[in-house]
CSV table of C-alpha atoms and ligand atoms in Angstrom, one decimal:
chain,number,residue,atom,x,y,z
A,1491,UNK,CA,0.0,0.0,0.0
A,1492,UNK,CA,1.2,3.5,-0.9
A,1493,UNK,CA,0.7,6.3,1.6
A,1494,UNK,CA,0.3,10.1,1.5
A,1495,UNK,CA,3.0,11.7,3.7
A,1496,UNK,CA,3.4,15.2,5.1
A,1497,UNK,CA,6.6,16.6,6.7
A,1498,UNK,CA,6.1,19.5,9.1
A,1499,UNK,CA,9.3,21.5,9.4
A,1500,UNK,CA,10.4,20.3,6.0
A,1501,UNK,CA,12.9,23.2,5.6
A,1502,UNK,CA,14.6,22.5,8.9
A,1503,UNK,CA,17.8,20.5,9.8
A,1504,UNK,CA,15.8,17.3,10.6
A,1505,UNK,CA,12.9,17.8,8.1
A,1506,UNK,CA,15.2,17.9,5.1
A,1507,UNK,CA,16.8,14.6,6.3
A,1508,UNK,CA,13.3,13.0,6.7
A,1509,UNK,CA,12.6,13.7,3.0
A,1510,UNK,CA,16.1,12.3,2.0
A,1511,UNK,CA,15.5,9.1,4.0
A,1512,UNK,CA,12.0,8.5,2.6
A,1513,UNK,CA,13.4,8.7,-0.9
A,1514,UNK,CA,16.6,6.8,-0.2
A,1515,UNK,CA,14.8,3.9,1.5
A,1516,UNK,CA,12.1,3.7,-1.2
A,1517,UNK,CA,9.4,4.4,1.4
A,1518,UNK,CA,6.1,3.5,-0.3
A,1519,UNK,CA,4.9,7.1,-0.9
A,1520,UNK,CA,1.9,8.1,-3.0
A,1521,UNK,CA,2.5,11.8,-2.4
A,1522,UNK,CA,4.8,13.9,-0.2
A,1523,UNK,CA,3.6,17.3,1.1
A,1524,UNK,CA,6.3,19.7,2.5
A,1525,UNK,CA,5.1,22.0,5.3
A,1526,UNK,CA,6.8,24.8,7.2
A,1527,UNK,CA,6.0,28.3,8.4
A,1528,UNK,CA,4.3,31.0,6.3
A,1529,UNK,CA,7.8,32.4,5.7
A,1530,UNK,CA,8.8,29.4,3.6
A,1531,UNK,CA,5.5,29.1,1.7
A,1532,UNK,CA,6.3,28.9,-2.0
A,1533,UNK,CA,9.9,27.9,-1.6
A,1534,UNK,CA,11.1,25.1,-3.9
A,1535,UNK,CA,13.0,22.0,-2.7
A,1536,UNK,CA,14.4,19.6,-5.2
A,1537,UNK,CA,15.1,16.0,-4.0
A,1538,UNK,CA,15.3,12.7,-5.9
A,1539,UNK,CA,14.9,14.5,-9.2
A,1540,UNK,CA,11.5,15.9,-8.1
A,1541,UNK,CA,10.6,19.5,-7.3
A,1542,UNK,CA,8.4,20.1,-4.3
A,1543,UNK,CA,6.8,23.4,-3.3
A,1544,UNK,CA,6.7,24.2,0.4
A,1545,UNK,CA,3.3,25.1,1.9
A,1546,UNK,CA,2.3,26.9,5.1
A,1547,UNK,CA,1.2,24.5,7.8
A,1548,UNK,CA,-2.6,24.9,8.6
A,1549,UNK,CA,-5.1,22.4,10.0
A,1550,UNK,CA,-6.4,21.6,6.5
A,1551,UNK,CA,-2.9,20.6,5.3
A,1552,UNK,CA,-3.6,17.2,6.9
A,1553,UNK,CA,-6.7,16.3,4.8
A,1554,UNK,CA,-5.9,13.0,3.1
A,1555,UNK,CA,-2.6,12.5,4.8
A,1556,UNK,CA,-1.8,9.0,6.2
A,1557,UNK,CA,1.5,9.7,8.0
A,1558,UNK,CA,2.6,13.1,9.2
A,1559,UNK,CA,6.2,13.6,10.4
A,1560,UNK,CA,6.5,16.6,12.8
A,1561,UNK,CA,9.9,18.3,13.4
A,1562,UNK,CA,9.2,22.0,13.7
A,1563,UNK,CA,9.4,22.4,17.5
A,1564,UNK,CA,7.2,21.4,20.4
A,1565,UNK,CA,4.8,24.3,20.1
A,1566,UNK,CA,4.0,23.5,16.5
A,1567,UNK,CA,3.4,19.9,17.4
A,1568,UNK,CA,1.1,20.9,20.2
A,1569,UNK,CA,-0.8,23.2,17.8
A,1570,UNK,CA,-1.2,20.8,14.8
A,1571,UNK,CA,-0.6,17.1,15.8
A,1572,UNK,CA,-4.2,16.6,17.1
A,1573,UNK,CA,-5.5,18.4,13.9
A,1574,UNK,CA,-3.6,15.9,11.9
A,1575,UNK,CA,-4.9,12.9,13.9
A,1576,UNK,CA,-8.5,14.3,13.7
A,1577,UNK,CA,-8.2,14.1,9.9
A,1578,UNK,CA,-7.0,10.5,10.0
A,1579,UNK,CA,-3.2,10.8,10.0
A,1580,UNK,CA,-0.8,9.0,12.2
A,1581,UNK,CA,1.7,11.5,13.6
A,1582,UNK,CA,5.3,10.6,14.2
A,1583,UNK,CA,6.5,13.5,16.4
A,1584,UNK,CA,10.2,14.3,16.7
A,1585,UNK,CA,9.7,17.0,19.4
A,1586,UNK,CA,9.4,16.6,23.2
A,1587,UNK,CA,5.7,17.6,23.2
A,1588,UNK,CA,4.2,14.2,23.8
A,1589,UNK,CA,7.1,11.9,24.8
A,1590,UNK,CA,6.3,11.5,28.5
A,1591,UNK,CA,2.6,11.2,28.1
A,1592,UNK,CA,1.8,7.7,29.4
A,1593,UNK,CA,-0.2,6.2,26.6
A,1594,UNK,CA,1.9,7.7,23.8
A,1595,UNK,CA,4.5,5.2,22.6
A,1596,UNK,CA,8.1,6.5,22.7
A,1597,UNK,CA,9.8,4.3,20.2
A,1598,UNK,CA,13.2,3.1,18.9
A,1599,UNK,CA,12.3,0.2,16.6
A,1600,UNK,CA,15.4,-1.8,17.5
A,1601,UNK,CA,14.5,-1.6,21.2
A,1602,UNK,CA,10.7,-1.4,21.7
A,1603,UNK,CA,8.8,-1.8,18.4
A,1604,UNK,CA,6.2,-3.6,20.4
A,1605,UNK,CA,5.1,-0.4,22.1
A,1606,UNK,CA,3.6,0.7,18.8
A,1607,UNK,CA,0.6,-1.6,19.1
A,1608,UNK,CA,-2.4,0.1,20.5
A,1609,UNK,CA,-1.2,3.6,19.7
A,1610,UNK,CA,-3.9,6.3,19.4
A,1611,UNK,CA,-2.6,8.3,16.5
A,1612,UNK,CA,0.5,10.0,17.9
A,1613,UNK,CA,3.9,8.3,18.2
A,1614,UNK,CA,6.8,10.0,19.8
A,1615,UNK,CA,10.4,9.9,18.5
A,1616,UNK,CA,12.8,10.2,21.4
A,1617,UNK,CA,15.5,12.8,21.8
A,1618,UNK,CA,18.6,12.2,19.7
A,1619,UNK,CA,21.0,11.7,22.5
A,1620,UNK,CA,18.6,9.1,24.1
A,1621,UNK,CA,18.1,7.2,20.9
A,1622,UNK,CA,21.8,6.4,20.2
A,1623,UNK,CA,22.4,5.4,23.8
A,1624,UNK,CA,19.5,3.0,24.1
A,1625,UNK,CA,20.2,1.5,20.7
A,1626,UNK,CA,23.7,0.5,21.9
A,1627,UNK,CA,22.7,-0.5,25.4
A,1628,UNK,CA,19.7,-2.7,24.4
A,1629,UNK,CA,21.6,-5.9,23.6
A,1630,UNK,CA,23.5,-5.6,26.8
A,1631,UNK,CA,20.4,-4.9,28.9
A,1632,UNK,CA,18.6,-7.8,27.2
A,1633,UNK,CA,21.3,-10.3,27.9
A,1634,UNK,CA,22.7,-9.2,31.3
A,1635,UNK,CA,20.2,-6.6,32.7
A,1636,UNK,CA,21.1,-3.0,33.4
A,1637,UNK,CA,21.1,-1.3,36.8
A,1638,UNK,CA,22.8,2.0,36.3
A,1639,UNK,CA,23.8,4.5,33.6
A,1640,UNK,CA,25.9,7.6,34.1
A,1641,UNK,CA,26.3,9.5,30.8
A,1642,UNK,CA,28.2,12.6,29.7
A,1643,UNK,CA,27.4,13.9,26.2
A,1644,UNK,CA,29.5,15.9,23.6
A,1645,UNK,CA,26.7,17.2,21.4
A,1646,UNK,CA,26.8,18.8,17.9
A,1647,UNK,CA,25.2,22.1,17.2
A,1648,UNK,CA,22.9,20.7,14.5
A,1649,UNK,CA,20.9,19.3,17.4
A,1650,UNK,CA,19.8,22.9,18.0
A,1651,UNK,CA,18.7,23.5,14.4
A,1652,UNK,CA,20.0,25.2,11.3
A,1653,UNK,CA,20.4,28.6,13.1
A,1654,UNK,CA,22.9,27.0,15.5
A,1655,UNK,CA,24.9,25.6,12.6
A,1656,UNK,CA,25.0,29.1,11.1
A,1657,UNK,CA,26.1,30.5,14.4
A,1658,UNK,CA,29.1,28.1,14.7
A,1659,UNK,CA,30.1,28.9,11.1
A,1660,UNK,CA,29.9,32.7,11.5
A,1661,UNK,CA,31.7,32.6,14.9
A,1662,UNK,CA,34.5,30.6,13.4
A,1663,UNK,CA,34.9,33.3,10.7
A,1664,UNK,CA,34.7,36.0,13.3
A,1665,UNK,CA,37.4,34.3,15.3
A,1666,UNK,CA,39.6,33.9,12.2
A,1667,UNK,CA,39.1,37.6,11.3
A,1668,UNK,CA,39.8,38.6,15.0
A,1669,UNK,CA,36.4,40.4,15.0
A,1670,UNK,CA,33.9,40.4,17.9
A,1671,UNK,CA,32.2,37.0,18.4
A,1672,UNK,CA,28.5,37.4,18.2
A,1673,UNK,CA,26.4,34.8,20.2
A,1674,UNK,CA,22.6,34.9,19.9
A,1675,UNK,CA,21.4,31.3,19.6
A,1676,UNK,CA,23.3,28.9,21.9
A,1677,UNK,CA,23.1,27.6,24.5
A,1678,UNK,CA,19.4,28.0,23.9
A,1679,UNK,CA,17.6,30.7,21.9
A,1680,UNK,CA,15.3,31.6,24.8
A,1681,UNK,CA,18.1,31.8,27.4
A,1682,UNK,CA,18.9,35.1,29.1
A,1683,UNK,CA,22.6,34.8,28.2
A,1684,UNK,CA,24.3,33.5,25.1
A,1685,UNK,CA,27.9,32.2,24.9
A,1686,UNK,CA,30.1,31.5,21.9
A,1687,UNK,CA,30.2,27.9,20.8
A,1688,UNK,CA,33.2,28.3,18.5
A,1689,UNK,CA,36.3,27.0,20.3
A,1690,UNK,CA,34.2,26.4,23.5
A,1691,UNK,CA,32.3,23.8,25.4
A,1692,UNK,CA,29.0,24.8,26.9
A,1693,UNK,CA,27.6,22.6,29.7
A,1694,UNK,CA,24.0,23.7,29.1
A,1695,UNK,CA,21.6,22.2,26.5
A,1696,UNK,CA,18.1,23.7,26.7
A,1697,UNK,CA,16.9,25.4,29.9
A,1698,UNK,CA,17.6,24.5,33.6
A,1699,UNK,CA,15.0,22.8,35.8
A,1700,UNK,CA,14.7,23.6,39.5
A,1701,UNK,CA,16.7,20.4,40.2
A,1702,UNK,CA,19.8,21.9,38.6
A,1703,UNK,CA,19.7,19.5,35.7
A,1704,UNK,CA,19.0,20.8,32.2
A,1705,UNK,CA,15.9,19.7,30.2
A,1706,UNK,CA,18.2,17.8,27.8
A,1707,UNK,CA,19.6,15.9,30.8
A,1708,UNK,CA,16.2,15.1,32.2
A,1709,UNK,CA,15.1,13.9,28.7
A,1710,UNK,CA,17.9,11.4,28.7
A,1711,UNK,CA,17.0,10.2,32.2
A,1712,UNK,CA,13.2,10.0,31.8
A,1713,UNK,CA,13.0,8.8,28.2
A,1714,UNK,CA,15.5,6.0,28.8
A,1715,UNK,CA,13.5,4.6,31.6
A,1716,UNK,CA,10.3,4.8,29.5
A,1717,UNK,CA,11.8,3.2,26.4
A,1718,UNK,CA,13.3,0.4,28.5
A,1719,UNK,CA,10.1,0.1,30.6
A,1720,UNK,CA,12.2,0.2,33.7
A,1721,UNK,CA,11.5,2.9,36.3
A,1722,UNK,CA,14.0,1.3,38.7
A,1723,UNK,CA,16.9,1.9,36.3
A,1724,UNK,CA,19.2,4.6,37.7
A,1725,UNK,CA,20.2,7.1,35.0
A,1726,UNK,CA,22.0,10.4,35.4
A,1727,UNK,CA,23.2,12.7,32.6
A,1728,UNK,CA,25.5,15.7,32.0
A,1729,UNK,CA,24.9,17.2,28.5
A,1730,UNK,CA,27.5,19.4,26.9
A,1731,UNK,CA,27.5,21.3,23.6
A,1732,UNK,CA,30.7,21.2,21.5
A,1733,UNK,CA,31.7,23.0,18.3
A,1734,UNK,CA,30.9,19.9,16.2
A,1735,UNK,CA,28.4,20.4,13.3
A,1736,UNK,CA,26.8,16.9,13.3
A,1737,UNK,CA,27.3,13.8,15.4
A,1738,UNK,CA,26.6,13.4,19.1
A,1739,UNK,CA,29.2,11.6,21.2
A,1740,UNK,CA,28.6,10.1,24.6
A,1741,UNK,CA,30.8,8.7,27.3
A,1742,UNK,CA,28.6,6.1,29.0
A,1743,UNK,CA,29.3,4.3,32.3
A,1744,UNK,CA,27.1,1.3,33.0
A,1745,UNK,CA,26.6,-1.2,35.7
A,1746,UNK,CA,25.1,-4.4,34.3
A,1747,UNK,CA,23.0,-7.0,36.1
A,1748,UNK,CA,25.8,-9.7,36.2
A,1749,UNK,CA,29.4,-9.7,37.6
A,1750,UNK,CA,32.3,-11.2,35.8
A,1751,UNK,CA,31.2,-10.5,32.2
A,1752,UNK,CA,34.2,-9.8,29.9
A,1753,UNK,CA,34.8,-7.0,27.4
A,1754,UNK,CA,34.9,-9.7,24.7
A,1755,UNK,CA,31.4,-10.8,25.6
A,1756,UNK,CA,30.1,-7.2,25.2
A,1757,UNK,CA,31.9,-6.9,21.9
A,1758,UNK,CA,30.3,-10.0,20.5
A,1759,UNK,CA,26.8,-8.9,21.6
A,1760,UNK,CA,27.3,-5.4,20.1
A,1761,UNK,CA,28.7,-6.8,16.9
A,1762,UNK,CA,25.5,-8.7,16.3
A,1763,UNK,CA,23.1,-5.9,17.4
A,1764,UNK,CA,20.8,-4.3,14.8
A,1765,UNK,CA,21.9,-0.8,13.8
A,1766,UNK,CA,25.1,-0.9,15.8
A,1767,UNK,CA,28.7,-1.0,14.5
A,1768,UNK,CA,31.6,-1.7,16.8
A,1769,UNK,CA,34.8,0.4,16.1
A,1770,UNK,CA,37.1,-0.6,18.9
A,1771,UNK,CA,40.7,-1.4,18.5
A,1772,UNK,CA,43.2,0.7,20.5
A,1773,UNK,CA,46.1,-1.0,18.7
A,1774,UNK,CA,44.9,0.7,15.5
A,1775,UNK,CA,43.6,3.8,17.1
A,1776,UNK,CA,40.1,2.7,16.0
A,1777,UNK,CA,37.3,4.4,17.8
A,1778,UNK,CA,34.1,6.3,16.8
A,1779,UNK,CA,34.3,10.0,16.0
A,1780,UNK,CA,31.5,12.4,15.0
A,1781,UNK,CA,33.3,13.6,11.9
A,1782,UNK,CA,33.2,10.1,10.5
A,1783,UNK,CA,29.7,9.2,11.8
A,1784,UNK,CA,28.1,12.1,9.9
A,1785,UNK,CA,25.8,10.8,7.1
A,1786,UNK,CA,25.8,7.3,8.4
A,1787,UNK,CA,22.8,5.4,9.7
A,1788,UNK,CA,24.4,3.4,12.4
A,1789,UNK,CA,25.3,3.9,16.0
A,1790,UNK,CA,29.0,3.4,16.5
A,1791,UNK,CA,30.5,2.0,19.7
A,1792,UNK,CA,34.1,1.9,20.9
A,1793,UNK,CA,36.5,2.3,23.8
A,1794,UNK,CA,34.7,-0.6,25.6
A,1795,UNK,CA,36.5,-1.1,28.9
A,1796,UNK,CA,35.8,-2.8,32.2
A,1797,UNK,CA,35.7,-0.5,35.2
A,1798,UNK,CA,38.6,-1.5,37.4
A,1799,UNK,CA,36.7,-0.6,40.6
A,1800,UNK,CA,33.3,-2.2,40.0
A,1801,UNK,CA,32.8,-5.9,39.1
A,1802,UNK,CA,29.8,-5.1,36.9
A,1803,UNK,CA,30.9,-1.7,35.6
A,1804,UNK,CA,31.9,-0.8,32.0
A,1805,UNK,CA,32.7,2.3,30.0
A,1806,UNK,CA,31.6,2.8,26.4
A,1807,UNK,CA,32.0,5.6,23.8
A,1808,UNK,CA,28.8,5.9,21.7
A,1809,UNK,CA,28.6,8.1,18.6
A,1810,UNK,CA,25.9,8.6,16.0
A,1811,UNK,CA,24.6,11.2,13.5
A,1812,UNK,CA,22.1,13.1,15.6
A,1813,UNK,CA,20.0,14.1,12.5
A,1814,UNK,CA,19.8,10.5,11.2
A,1815,UNK,CA,19.4,7.7,13.8
A,1816,UNK,CA,18.9,10.5,16.3
A,1817,UNK,CA,16.0,12.0,14.4
A,1818,UNK,CA,15.0,11.5,10.7
A,1819,UNK,CA,16.0,7.9,10.3
A,1820,UNK,CA,14.4,6.7,13.5
A,1821,UNK,CA,11.2,8.5,12.5
A,1822,UNK,CA,11.2,6.8,9.1
A,1823,UNK,CA,11.9,3.5,10.7
A,1824,UNK,CA,8.9,4.0,13.0
A,1825,UNK,CA,6.8,4.6,9.9
A,1826,UNK,CA,8.2,1.5,8.2
A,1827,UNK,CA,7.5,-0.6,11.3
A,1828,UNK,CA,3.9,0.7,11.4
A,1829,UNK,CA,3.3,-0.3,7.7
A,1830,UNK,CA,4.7,-3.7,8.3
B,2555,A2P,P1,10.7,27.8,8.3
B,2555,A2P,O1,11.9,27.5,7.5
B,2555,A2P,O2,9.5,28.2,7.5
B,2555,A2P,O3,11.0,28.7,9.5
B,2555,A2P,P2,15.3,23.9,12.5
B,2555,A2P,O4,15.1,22.8,13.4
B,2555,A2P,O5,16.4,23.6,11.5
B,2555,A2P,O6,15.5,25.2,13.2
B,2555,A2P,O7,14.0,24.1,11.6
B,2555,A2P,C1,12.7,24.4,12.2
B,2555,A2P,C2,11.6,24.0,11.2
B,2555,A2P,O8,10.4,24.3,11.8
B,2555,A2P,C3,11.7,24.7,9.9
B,2555,A2P,O9,11.3,23.9,8.8
B,2555,A2P,C4,10.7,25.9,10.1
B,2555,A2P,O10,10.1,26.4,8.9
B,2555,A2P,C5,9.6,25.1,10.9
B,2555,A2P,N1,8.8,26.1,11.5
B,2555,A2P,C6,9.1,27.1,12.3
B,2555,A2P,N2,8.0,27.8,12.7
B,2555,A2P,C7,6.9,27.2,12.2
B,2555,A2P,C8,5.5,27.4,12.1
B,2555,A2P,N3,5.0,28.4,12.8
B,2555,A2P,N4,4.7,26.5,11.4
B,2555,A2P,C9,5.3,25.5,10.8
B,2555,A2P,N5,6.6,25.2,10.7
B,2555,A2P,C10,7.4,26.1,11.4
B,2556,11C,C1,20.1,18.9,21.0
B,2556,11C,N1,19.0,16.9,21.7
B,2556,11C,O1,21.0,18.3,20.6
B,2556,11C,C2,18.8,18.2,21.3
B,2556,11C,C3,17.9,18.4,20.1
B,2556,11C,O2,13.9,17.0,22.3
B,2556,11C,O3,14.1,16.5,20.2
B,2556,11C,C4,16.6,17.6,20.2
B,2556,11C,C5,15.5,18.2,21.0
B,2556,11C,C6,14.4,17.2,21.2
B,2556,11C,O4,20.1,20.1,21.1
């Protein structure tokens, strides 16, 4: 069966990748409608040899749509997702608007495809830094159990959208020209203060919560428990923005449910895991890096070590393209799983 698809936020960093992935993977489309704000209405996007005209997003845009991908920010999803469902579409939402609502599935197909059954029209795509971590940890959790995760992230600016990519590029030029560095977007557009990202590391992604954690950190903690269906799992995160364009990296410490497991056993598990590639050979300086993960579909894992101080503790380094497995690809995989 061929389906009518809409992409809300089609001109954005993630939306353009959703269109690319639908075409590249021969998703069975009958038609594709590209939606964005009024500002972009009439803009032309050429992909796969076909010219598309961007339209303004209005409730009527969803008439006749079977699957609507949303990636235009939480407030746009809140405004239009129910309008789309009302008109018969299934919404795959890439924002944080609905992720923690109990009866809305939060899905990474390699981990919890089963959660899709019984959905009521909206399916949430997790946060990019959560997706790559749970994809890599799932085979370990399945085999040995998982008690604890402590993660520190090294996140790319594209996670904050195209304006953040432009900010890194223009600040790099300003640095080169020794002119004043202008910061207006990062760490978060709505923040009171902005800091340069070029040649810097900013330990703030999104706003702070009263707990002292940022919303990005809380997303990693809460979404991981929901996807794994394990509220007892202990998860703590520190999220940092780096001057990398695309590809999030994560230093992940885990305590698994069994003592005495070897690094080789983890290697073997990860080598056979769907969507995961092990790049781990210190003798050849082989380890994942964001520069080389950009444009790739897989989650790359390396630096797998046993913690010398804890019998069930391991360290891993997990890298993936935040716009692909972290966003567009995972959304398209959710749609593929639904159709199957
Ligand atoms: P537009 O290009 O018209 O502003 P990014 O994540 O790269 O910042 O992209 C954000 C996406 O969300 C863009 O496609 C943007 O479209 C879209 N968007 C922003 N505001 C709206 C809106 N009011 N209605 C629909 N789409 C919107
Ligand atoms: C970032 N992870 O890198 C964020 C972007 O909840 O989908 C994704 C925000 C979200 O800035």
